[in-house]
Structure formats: C-alpha cells, structure tokens
Tab-separated table of C-alpha atoms in Angstrom:
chain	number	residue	atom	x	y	z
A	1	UNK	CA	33.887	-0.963	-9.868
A	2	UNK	CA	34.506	-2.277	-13.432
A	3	UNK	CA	33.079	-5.705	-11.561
A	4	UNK	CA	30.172	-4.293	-10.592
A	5	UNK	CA	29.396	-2.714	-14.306
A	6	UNK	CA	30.276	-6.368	-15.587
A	7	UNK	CA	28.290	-8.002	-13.097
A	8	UNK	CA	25.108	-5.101	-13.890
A	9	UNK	CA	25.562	-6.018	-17.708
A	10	UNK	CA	26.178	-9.607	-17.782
A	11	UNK	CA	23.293	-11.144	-15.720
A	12	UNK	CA	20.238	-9.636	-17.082
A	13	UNK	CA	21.738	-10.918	-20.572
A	14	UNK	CA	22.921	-14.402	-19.041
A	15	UNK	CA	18.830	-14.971	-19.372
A	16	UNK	CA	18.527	-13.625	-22.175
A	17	UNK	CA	21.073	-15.548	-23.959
A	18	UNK	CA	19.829	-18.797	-22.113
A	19	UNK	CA	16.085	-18.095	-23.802
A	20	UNK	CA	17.613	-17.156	-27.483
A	21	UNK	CA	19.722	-20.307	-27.172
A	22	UNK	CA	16.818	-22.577	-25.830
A	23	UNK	CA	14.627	-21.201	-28.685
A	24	UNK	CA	17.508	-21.652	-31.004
A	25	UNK	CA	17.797	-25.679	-30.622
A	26	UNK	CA	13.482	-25.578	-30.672
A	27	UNK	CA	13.996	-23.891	-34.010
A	28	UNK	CA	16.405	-26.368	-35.113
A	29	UNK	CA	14.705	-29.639	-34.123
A	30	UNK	CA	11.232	-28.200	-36.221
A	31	UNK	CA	13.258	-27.192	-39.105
A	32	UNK	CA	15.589	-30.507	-39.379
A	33	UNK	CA	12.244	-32.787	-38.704
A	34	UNK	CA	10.591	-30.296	-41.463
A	35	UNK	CA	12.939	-30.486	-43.854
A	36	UNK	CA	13.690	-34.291	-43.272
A	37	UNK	CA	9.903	-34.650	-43.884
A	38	UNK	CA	9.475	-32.813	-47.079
A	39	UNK	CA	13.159	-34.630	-48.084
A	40	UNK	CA	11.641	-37.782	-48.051
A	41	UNK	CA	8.059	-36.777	-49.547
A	42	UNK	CA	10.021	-35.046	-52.527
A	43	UNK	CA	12.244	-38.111	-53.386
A	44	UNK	CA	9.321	-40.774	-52.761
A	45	UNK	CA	7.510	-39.093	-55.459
A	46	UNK	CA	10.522	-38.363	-57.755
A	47	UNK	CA	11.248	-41.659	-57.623
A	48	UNK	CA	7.839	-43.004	-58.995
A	49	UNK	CA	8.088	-40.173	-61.310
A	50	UNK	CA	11.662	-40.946	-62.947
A	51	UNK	CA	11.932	-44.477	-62.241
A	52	UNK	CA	13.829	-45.039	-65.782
A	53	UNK	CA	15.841	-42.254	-65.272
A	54	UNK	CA	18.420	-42.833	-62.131
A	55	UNK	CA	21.039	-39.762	-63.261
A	56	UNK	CA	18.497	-37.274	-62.918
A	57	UNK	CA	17.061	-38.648	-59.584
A	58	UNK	CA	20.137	-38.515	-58.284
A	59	UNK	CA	20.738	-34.903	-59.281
A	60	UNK	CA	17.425	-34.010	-57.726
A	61	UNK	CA	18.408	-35.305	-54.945
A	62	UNK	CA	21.327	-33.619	-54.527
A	63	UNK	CA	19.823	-30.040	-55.573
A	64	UNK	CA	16.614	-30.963	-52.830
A	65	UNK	CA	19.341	-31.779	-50.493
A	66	UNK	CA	21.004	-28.385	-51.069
A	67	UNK	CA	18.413	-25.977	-50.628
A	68	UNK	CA	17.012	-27.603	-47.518
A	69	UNK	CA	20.246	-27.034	-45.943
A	70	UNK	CA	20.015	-23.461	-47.278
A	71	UNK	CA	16.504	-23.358	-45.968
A	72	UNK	CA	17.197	-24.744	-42.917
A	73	UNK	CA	20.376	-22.653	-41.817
A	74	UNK	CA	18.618	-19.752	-43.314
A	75	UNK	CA	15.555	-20.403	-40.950
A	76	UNK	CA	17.527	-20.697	-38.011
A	77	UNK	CA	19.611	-17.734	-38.217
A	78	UNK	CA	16.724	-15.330	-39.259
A	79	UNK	CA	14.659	-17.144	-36.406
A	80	UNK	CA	17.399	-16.659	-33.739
A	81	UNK	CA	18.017	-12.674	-34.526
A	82	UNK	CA	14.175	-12.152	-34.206
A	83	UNK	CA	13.795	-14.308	-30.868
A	84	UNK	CA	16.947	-12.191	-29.726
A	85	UNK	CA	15.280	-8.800	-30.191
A	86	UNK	CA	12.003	-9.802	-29.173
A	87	UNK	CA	12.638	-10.938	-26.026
A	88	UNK	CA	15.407	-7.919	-25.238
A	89	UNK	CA	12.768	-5.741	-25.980
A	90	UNK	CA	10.617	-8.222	-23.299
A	91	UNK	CA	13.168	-8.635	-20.769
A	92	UNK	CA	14.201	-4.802	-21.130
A	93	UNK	CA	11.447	-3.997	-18.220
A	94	UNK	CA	13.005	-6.698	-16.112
A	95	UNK	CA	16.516	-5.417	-16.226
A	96	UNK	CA	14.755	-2.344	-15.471
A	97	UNK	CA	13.020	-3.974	-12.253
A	98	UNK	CA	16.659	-5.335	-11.200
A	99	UNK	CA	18.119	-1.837	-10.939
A	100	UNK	CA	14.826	-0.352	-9.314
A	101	UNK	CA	15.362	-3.086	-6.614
A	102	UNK	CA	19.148	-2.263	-6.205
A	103	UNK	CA	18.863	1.255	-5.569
A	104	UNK	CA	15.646	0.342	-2.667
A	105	UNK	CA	18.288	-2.223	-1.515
A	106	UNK	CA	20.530	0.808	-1.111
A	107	UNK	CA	18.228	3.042	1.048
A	108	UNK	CA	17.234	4.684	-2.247
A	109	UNK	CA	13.628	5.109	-4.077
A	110	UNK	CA	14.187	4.849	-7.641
A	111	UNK	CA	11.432	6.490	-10.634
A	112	UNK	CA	8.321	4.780	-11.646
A	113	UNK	CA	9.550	2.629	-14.052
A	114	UNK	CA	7.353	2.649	-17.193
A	115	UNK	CA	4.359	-0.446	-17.786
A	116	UNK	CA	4.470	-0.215	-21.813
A	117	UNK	CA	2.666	-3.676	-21.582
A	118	UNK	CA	-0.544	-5.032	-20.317
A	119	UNK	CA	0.488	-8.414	-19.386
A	120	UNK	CA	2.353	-10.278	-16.523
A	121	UNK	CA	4.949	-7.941	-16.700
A	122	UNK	CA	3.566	-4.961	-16.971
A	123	UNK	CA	1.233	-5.857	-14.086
A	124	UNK	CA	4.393	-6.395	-12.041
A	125	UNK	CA	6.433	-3.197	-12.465
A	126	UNK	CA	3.190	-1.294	-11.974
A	127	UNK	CA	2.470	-3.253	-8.381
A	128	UNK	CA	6.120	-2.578	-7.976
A	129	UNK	CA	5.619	0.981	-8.604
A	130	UNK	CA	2.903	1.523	-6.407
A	131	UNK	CA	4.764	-0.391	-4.033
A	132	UNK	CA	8.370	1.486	-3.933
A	133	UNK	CA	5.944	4.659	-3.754
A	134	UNK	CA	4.289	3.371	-0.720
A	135	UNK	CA	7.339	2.967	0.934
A	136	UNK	CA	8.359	6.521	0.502
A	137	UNK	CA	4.961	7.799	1.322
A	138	UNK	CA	5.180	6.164	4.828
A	139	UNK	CA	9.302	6.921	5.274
A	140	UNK	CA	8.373	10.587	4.421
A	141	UNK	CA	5.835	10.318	7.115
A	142	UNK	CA	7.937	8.537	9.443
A	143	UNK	CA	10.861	10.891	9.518
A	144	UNK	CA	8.369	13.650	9.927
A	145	UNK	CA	6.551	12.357	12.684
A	146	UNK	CA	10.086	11.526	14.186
A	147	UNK	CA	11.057	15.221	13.509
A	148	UNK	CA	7.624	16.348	15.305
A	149	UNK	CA	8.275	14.025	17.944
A	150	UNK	CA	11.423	15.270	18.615
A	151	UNK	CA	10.312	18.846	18.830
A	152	UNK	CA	7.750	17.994	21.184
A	153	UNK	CA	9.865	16.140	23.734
A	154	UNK	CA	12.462	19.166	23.768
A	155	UNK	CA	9.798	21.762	25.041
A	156	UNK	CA	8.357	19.983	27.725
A	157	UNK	CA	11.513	18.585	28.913
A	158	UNK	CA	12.780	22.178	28.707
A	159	UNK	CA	10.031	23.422	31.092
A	160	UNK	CA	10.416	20.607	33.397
A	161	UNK	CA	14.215	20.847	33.830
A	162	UNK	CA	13.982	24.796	33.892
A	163	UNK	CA	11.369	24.778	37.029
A	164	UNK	CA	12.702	21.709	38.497
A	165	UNK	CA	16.375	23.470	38.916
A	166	UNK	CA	14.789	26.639	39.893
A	167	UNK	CA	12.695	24.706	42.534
A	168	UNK	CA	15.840	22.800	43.807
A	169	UNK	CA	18.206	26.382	44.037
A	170	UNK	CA	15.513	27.595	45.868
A	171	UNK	CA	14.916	30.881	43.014
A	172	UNK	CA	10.917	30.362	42.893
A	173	UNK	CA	9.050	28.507	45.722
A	174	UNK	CA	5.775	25.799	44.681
A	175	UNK	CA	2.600	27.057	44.683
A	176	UNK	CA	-0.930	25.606	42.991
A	177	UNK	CA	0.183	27.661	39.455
A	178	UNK	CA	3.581	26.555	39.445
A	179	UNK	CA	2.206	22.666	39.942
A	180	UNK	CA	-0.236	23.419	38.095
A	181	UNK	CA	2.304	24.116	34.643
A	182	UNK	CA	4.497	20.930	35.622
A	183	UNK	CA	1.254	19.079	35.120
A	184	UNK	CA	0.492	20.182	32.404
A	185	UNK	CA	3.880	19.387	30.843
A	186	UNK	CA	3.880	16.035	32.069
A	187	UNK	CA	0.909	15.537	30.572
A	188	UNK	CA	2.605	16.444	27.122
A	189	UNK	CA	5.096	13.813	27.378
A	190	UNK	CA	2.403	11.522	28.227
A	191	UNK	CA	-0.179	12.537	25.077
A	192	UNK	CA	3.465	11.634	23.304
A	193	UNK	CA	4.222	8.705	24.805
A	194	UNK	CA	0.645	7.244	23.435
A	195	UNK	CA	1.174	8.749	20.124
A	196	UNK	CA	4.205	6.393	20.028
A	197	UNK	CA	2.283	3.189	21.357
A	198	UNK	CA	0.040	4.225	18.601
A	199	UNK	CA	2.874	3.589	16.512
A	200	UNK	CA	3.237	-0.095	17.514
A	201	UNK	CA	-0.563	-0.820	17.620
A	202	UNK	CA	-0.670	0.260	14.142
A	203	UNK	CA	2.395	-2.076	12.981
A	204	UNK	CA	0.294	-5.022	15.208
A	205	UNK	CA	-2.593	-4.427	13.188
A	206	UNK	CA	-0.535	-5.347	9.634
A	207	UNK	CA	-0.506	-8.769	11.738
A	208	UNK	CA	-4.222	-8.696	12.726
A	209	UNK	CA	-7.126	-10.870	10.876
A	210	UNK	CA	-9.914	-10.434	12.737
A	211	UNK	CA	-11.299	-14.244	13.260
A	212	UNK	CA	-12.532	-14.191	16.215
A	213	UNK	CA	-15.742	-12.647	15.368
A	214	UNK	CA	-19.227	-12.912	16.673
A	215	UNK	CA	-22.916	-12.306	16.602
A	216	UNK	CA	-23.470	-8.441	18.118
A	217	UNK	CA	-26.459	-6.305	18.419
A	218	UNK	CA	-25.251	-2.877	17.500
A	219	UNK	CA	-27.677	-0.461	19.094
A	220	UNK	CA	-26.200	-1.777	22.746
A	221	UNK	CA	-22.476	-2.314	21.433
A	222	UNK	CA	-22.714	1.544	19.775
A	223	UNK	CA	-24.114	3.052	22.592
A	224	UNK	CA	-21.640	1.190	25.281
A	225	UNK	CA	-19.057	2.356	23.151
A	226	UNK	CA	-19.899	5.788	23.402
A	227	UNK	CA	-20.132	5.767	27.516
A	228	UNK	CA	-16.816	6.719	28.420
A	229	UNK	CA	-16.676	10.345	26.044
A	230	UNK	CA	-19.444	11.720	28.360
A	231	UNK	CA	-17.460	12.926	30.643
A	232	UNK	CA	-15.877	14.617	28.037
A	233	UNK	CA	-18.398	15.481	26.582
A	234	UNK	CA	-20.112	17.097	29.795
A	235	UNK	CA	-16.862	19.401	30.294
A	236	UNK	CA	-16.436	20.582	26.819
A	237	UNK	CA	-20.227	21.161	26.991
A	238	UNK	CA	-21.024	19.633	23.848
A	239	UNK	CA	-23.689	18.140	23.268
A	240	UNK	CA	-24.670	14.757	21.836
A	241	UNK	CA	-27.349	12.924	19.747
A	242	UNK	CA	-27.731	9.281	19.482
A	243	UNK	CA	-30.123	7.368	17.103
A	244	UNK	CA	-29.108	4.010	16.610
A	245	UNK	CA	-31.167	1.321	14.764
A	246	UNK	CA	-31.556	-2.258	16.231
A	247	UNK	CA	-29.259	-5.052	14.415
A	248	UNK	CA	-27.199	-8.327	14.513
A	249	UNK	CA	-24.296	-8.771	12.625
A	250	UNK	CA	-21.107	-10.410	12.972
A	251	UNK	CA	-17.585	-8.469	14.068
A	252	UNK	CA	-14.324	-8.481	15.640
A	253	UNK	CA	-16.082	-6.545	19.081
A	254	UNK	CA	-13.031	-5.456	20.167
A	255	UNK	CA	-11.489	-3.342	16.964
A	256	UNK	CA	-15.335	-1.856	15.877
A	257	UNK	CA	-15.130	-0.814	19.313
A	258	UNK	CA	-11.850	1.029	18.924
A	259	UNK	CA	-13.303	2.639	15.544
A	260	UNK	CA	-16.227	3.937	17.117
A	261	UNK	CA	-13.849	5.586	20.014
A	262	UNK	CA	-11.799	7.264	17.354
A	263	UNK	CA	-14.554	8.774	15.657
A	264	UNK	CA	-16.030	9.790	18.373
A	265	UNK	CA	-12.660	11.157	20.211
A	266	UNK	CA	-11.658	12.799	16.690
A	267	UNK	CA	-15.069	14.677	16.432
A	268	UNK	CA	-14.267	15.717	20.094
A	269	UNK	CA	-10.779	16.623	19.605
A	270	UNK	CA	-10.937	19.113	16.822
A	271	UNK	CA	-15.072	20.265	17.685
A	272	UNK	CA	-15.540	23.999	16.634
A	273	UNK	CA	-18.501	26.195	16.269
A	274	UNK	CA	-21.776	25.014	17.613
A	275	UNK	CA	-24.233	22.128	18.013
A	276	UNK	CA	-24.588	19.015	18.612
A	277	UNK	CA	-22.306	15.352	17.737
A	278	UNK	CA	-24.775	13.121	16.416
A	279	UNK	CA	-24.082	9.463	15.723
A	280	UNK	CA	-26.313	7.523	14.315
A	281	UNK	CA	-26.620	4.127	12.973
A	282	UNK	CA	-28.630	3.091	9.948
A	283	UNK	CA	-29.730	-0.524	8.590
A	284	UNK	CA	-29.308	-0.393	4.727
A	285	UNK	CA	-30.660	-3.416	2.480
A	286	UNK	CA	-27.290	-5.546	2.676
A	287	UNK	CA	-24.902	-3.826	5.350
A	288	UNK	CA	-25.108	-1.667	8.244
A	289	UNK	CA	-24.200	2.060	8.472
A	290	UNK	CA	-22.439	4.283	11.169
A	291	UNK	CA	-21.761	7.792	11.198
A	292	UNK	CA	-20.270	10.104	13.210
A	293	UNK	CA	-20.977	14.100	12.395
A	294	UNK	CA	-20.097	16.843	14.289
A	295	UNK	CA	-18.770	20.518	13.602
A	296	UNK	CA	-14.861	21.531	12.645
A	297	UNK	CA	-12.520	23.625	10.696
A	298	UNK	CA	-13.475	23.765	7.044
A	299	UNK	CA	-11.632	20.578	5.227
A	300	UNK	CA	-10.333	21.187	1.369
A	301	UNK	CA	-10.666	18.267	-0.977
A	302	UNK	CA	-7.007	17.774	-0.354
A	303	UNK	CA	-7.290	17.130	2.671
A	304	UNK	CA	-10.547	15.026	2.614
A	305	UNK	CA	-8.705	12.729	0.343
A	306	UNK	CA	-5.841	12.378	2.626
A	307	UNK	CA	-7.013	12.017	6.263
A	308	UNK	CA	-7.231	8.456	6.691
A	309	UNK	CA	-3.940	8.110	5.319
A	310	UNK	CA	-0.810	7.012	7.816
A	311	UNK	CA	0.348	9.999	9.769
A	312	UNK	CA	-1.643	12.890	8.564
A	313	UNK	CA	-3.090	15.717	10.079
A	314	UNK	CA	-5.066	18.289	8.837
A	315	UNK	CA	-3.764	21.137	11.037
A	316	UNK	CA	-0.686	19.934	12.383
A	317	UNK	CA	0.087	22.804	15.056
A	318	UNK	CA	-3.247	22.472	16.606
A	319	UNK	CA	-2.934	18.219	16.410
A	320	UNK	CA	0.447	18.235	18.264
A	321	UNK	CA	-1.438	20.827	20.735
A	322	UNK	CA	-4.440	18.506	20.953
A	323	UNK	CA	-2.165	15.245	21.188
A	324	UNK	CA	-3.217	13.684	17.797
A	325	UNK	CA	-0.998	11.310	16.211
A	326	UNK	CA	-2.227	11.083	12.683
A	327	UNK	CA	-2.752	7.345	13.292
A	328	UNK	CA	-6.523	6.759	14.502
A	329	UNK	CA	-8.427	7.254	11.360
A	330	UNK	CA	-5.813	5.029	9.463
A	331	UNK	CA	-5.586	2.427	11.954
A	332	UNK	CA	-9.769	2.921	11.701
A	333	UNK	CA	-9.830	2.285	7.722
A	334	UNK	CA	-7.241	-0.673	8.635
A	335	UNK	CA	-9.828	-2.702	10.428
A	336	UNK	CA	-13.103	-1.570	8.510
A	337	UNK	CA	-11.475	-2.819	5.062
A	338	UNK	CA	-10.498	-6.160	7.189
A	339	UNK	CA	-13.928	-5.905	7.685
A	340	UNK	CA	-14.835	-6.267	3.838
A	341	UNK	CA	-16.408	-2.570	4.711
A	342	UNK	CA	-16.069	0.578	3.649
A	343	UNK	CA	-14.945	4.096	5.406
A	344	UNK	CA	-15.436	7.768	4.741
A	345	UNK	CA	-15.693	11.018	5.196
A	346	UNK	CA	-18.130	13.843	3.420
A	347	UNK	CA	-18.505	17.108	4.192
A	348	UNK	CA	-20.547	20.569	4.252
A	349	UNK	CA	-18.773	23.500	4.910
A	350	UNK	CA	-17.646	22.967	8.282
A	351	UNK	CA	-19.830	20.316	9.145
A	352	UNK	CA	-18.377	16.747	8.784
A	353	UNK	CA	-19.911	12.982	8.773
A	354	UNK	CA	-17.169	10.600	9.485
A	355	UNK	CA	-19.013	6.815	8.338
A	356	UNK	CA	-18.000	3.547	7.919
A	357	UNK	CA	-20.176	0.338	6.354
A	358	UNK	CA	-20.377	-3.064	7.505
A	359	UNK	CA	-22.152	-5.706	5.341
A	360	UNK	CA	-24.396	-8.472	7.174
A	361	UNK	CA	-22.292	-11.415	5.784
C-alpha cells in the first residue's frame, strides 16, 4: 500500500522535476552568457576609461565580478521557484487525468475533472470528460438492456416449459388455442433474439465507412424501400401516403435502405390514433430531404432529445411488448452522420415527422 501512495506521488512529480530542472540549466546558460557579456562590455570600457589608473580597474573588476555572481545565482534561484510553481499549477490537471484514468482502469467512472484552461490541456480533460461520461451512459444502458433482456427470456421460457410439461404428463391435451400461445411465445424469444443481433450490427457499424457508394435515383430507391411494410401496413389497416421527388445523389444503398426501414417500421410499431403515414421526399437547394410522419403517443422534450440515443425507449413496457430494442434510430443517426447528413425528429402533439438530410456532394 505505502508503494502504491509512493508510486501515486512520485511520478506525476518525476516530470515535474525533470521540466524545473531542464528550465533550470536554460536559465543558467542565458544568465552566465548574459553576465559574461555585460562582464566584458563593463571592463572594455573601464579600461579605456582608467587606463592610468590600474588599482582601481582592478577593484572594479572585482566588485563587477561580485555582483554578477550575485545576479546570476540570484536569477536562477528566483527563476527556478517560479518555473516550479508554474508548471505544478500546469501539470496539476494532468496528475488529475492520471488518477481519472486509474479508477476507469479499475471498472470505476471517476468526476468530471475541472477544464480551468482553454488550451491543449484543457481541451483534453474536457474530451476526456465527455468521454469517461460516454462510457457510463452506454454501460448504464447496457446493464439495463441486459436486465430487460433477462426478464424477457424468463417469461416466455416459463410458459413454454409450463405447457410443454403439462403436454408431456398428459394434464391438458393440444388444441388450435393452446398452439396458438406456444407461438406466440416463441415468437418472443425470437423478437429477442434480433434485439440481440441488433446489438452486434450496431458494434459492426463503429467499423463501417461507407465507401462503396454510388449514383441513386431516390424516388425508385424510396419507394422500393417501402415495399415490404405493405403487408403490414394492409393488416394494421393503416394507411399510407407517398410523395417522393425525383433525384440523383450518391449513397451507401444498402445502409439508407436500412434507415428508411426503421423509420418506416418505428412509425408502424408504436402508430396510435388515426390517419395516414406519409413519407415524403423533398429536393432542397444543396441536399435532399426525407421524412417519415405518422401518429403516436405524445413525446416530452425529454424524450425528443433522447430517442436516437443508444438503447432508449420512450415507453419501455409497450417497446419490450412490441419487440423494440432501442437500437434502430441510433444505429439510423450512425449512418446518416457517416453520411455528412443530418437526422431528426419534430413534433405536434401526437403527430411526429421523423427526417433525415442528405447533401448532393
């Protein structure tokens, strides 16, 4: 333990001490080539001065020689203490930085540390900062969504062991209801199992950049896109309004693709009230707009501000009933920023426009 304190003491001030003492033998070469200099200016013209007198020269001499050592050693020390303090007050951040990174290194998240400066350092801790918050923003979210996950495998497991075992000691016999509730609970596991894949398409996307892209004309890509939610569409009976404009621009086809389906499968997923989904696309004077709008529970600012973020969900019991995963519209604002676009959400009462922007170059 008392190693560890010495260790924690001694190696932020190692540096320290190496700067003071580098600054130290800078201060010393100036001040000996200083004083040297203004040794040999002084006598040069003392000499021409009093040539007939050698006594005296030689006691000015000896009194210049004295108080350039005083001047010098004086120079030095004073310059060393105020290096010292000045960069201790500098490198007080950094020791600050060292701990911060011991305790993440530990499994812990430490406090903001504070940016008093607006230079390299302080822009540092302050990407640290936002950094080490980051990171337990999206562990918060994880061990949620683990906890979630967890409860959701336990009920339909339940179910399915319950009516399995009462199907194999022969206590209820199979009909169309009782097949009807195992499917249904398989069907659980399976919305889970793609909640998880979601999981690993969203750490493949950290990876992605999106070069392979190429000339597309939207109006045929967005409505394509959109073909395989009518089904969907037709058995919720909702109804649906296209009006796309005509235009070429250059994207990844698969991943706009996959944006457009989550839109699309989001404003389907959590429709209430009435009327129609209407996408639309729009050519604006240096990008290309699409938007998604379609009825829903009433969203607070809150929550607005939140929803493309990793792993959230407005209404978490009716998500985990409706198999979201909190992972579409983040994986969605993934690939539109890779895009150099932008993506967003406004709303009216319960009436929301989910859009994203692409610009033409």
């Amino acid at each position: 333990m008392l190693r560890n304190r010495w260790k924690r003491f001694f190696l932020p001030k190692q540096f320290l001490f190496r700067l003071t003492f580098i600054n130290i033998l800078v201060i010393v070469a100036f001040v000996m080539l200083s004083s040297w200099a203004i040794y040999n200016t002084a006598c040069t013209l003392a000499d021409g001065m009093l040539s007939t007198n050698g006594q005296k020269q030689s006691q000015f001499r000896t009194t210049l020689y004295q108080y350039l050592w005083i001047f010098s050693i004086t120079a030095v020390i004073i310059g060393s203490i105020i290096h010292y303090f000045l960069m201790r007050k500098i490198t007080q951040p950094l020791r600050e930085l060292i701990e911060s990174t011991k305790k993440m290194k530990q499994g812990q998240y430490p406090k903001p540390i504070p940016a008093k400066e607006d230079g390299e350092i302080g822009e540092l801790i302050r990407h640290f900062n936002d950094f080490s918050q980051q990171l337990e923003t999206n562990e918060q979210h994880r061990k949620k969504l683990v906890s979630d996950l967890s409860h959701e495998f336990r009920t339909p497991l339940t179910n399915l062991n319950g009516y399995l075992r009462a199907l194999q000691n022969g206590i209820i016999e199979g009909d169309e209801r009782l097949y009807q509730a195992l499917y249904e609970e398989s069907s659980k596991l399976t919305q889970l199992v793609e909640q998880m894949e979601k999981l690993k398409e969203w750490d493949d996307m950290q990876s992605r950049t999106f070069e392979d892209k190429e000339a597309v004309e939207l109006q045929d890509f967005i409505e394509k896109s959109m073909e395989i939610f009518y089904l969907s569409l037709e058995q919720k009976n909702i109804k649906i309004e296209i009006d796309v404009e005509s235009a070429i621009i250059d994207i990844n086809r698969t991943s706009i693709s996959q944006v457009i389906s989550n839109l699309l499968d989001n404003a389907i997923r959590y429709y209430r009230g009435e009327g129609p989904i209407v996408v639309q696309g729009e050519k604006l004077s240096s990008a290309y707009k699409v938007s998604v709008t379609g009825p829903g529970q009433a969203l607070s600012e809150l929550e607005r501000e939140k929803i493309f973020e990793r792993f959230y969900r407005s209404e978490p019991s009716r998500s985990r009933e409706l198999g979201g995963s909190g992972l579409g519209l983040a994986i969605s604002k993934e690939i539109i920023e890779r895009h150099c676009g932008e993506i967003g959400i406004y709303s009216k009462e319960n009436l929301h426009t989910f859009w994203f922007i692409l610009p033409y170059n």
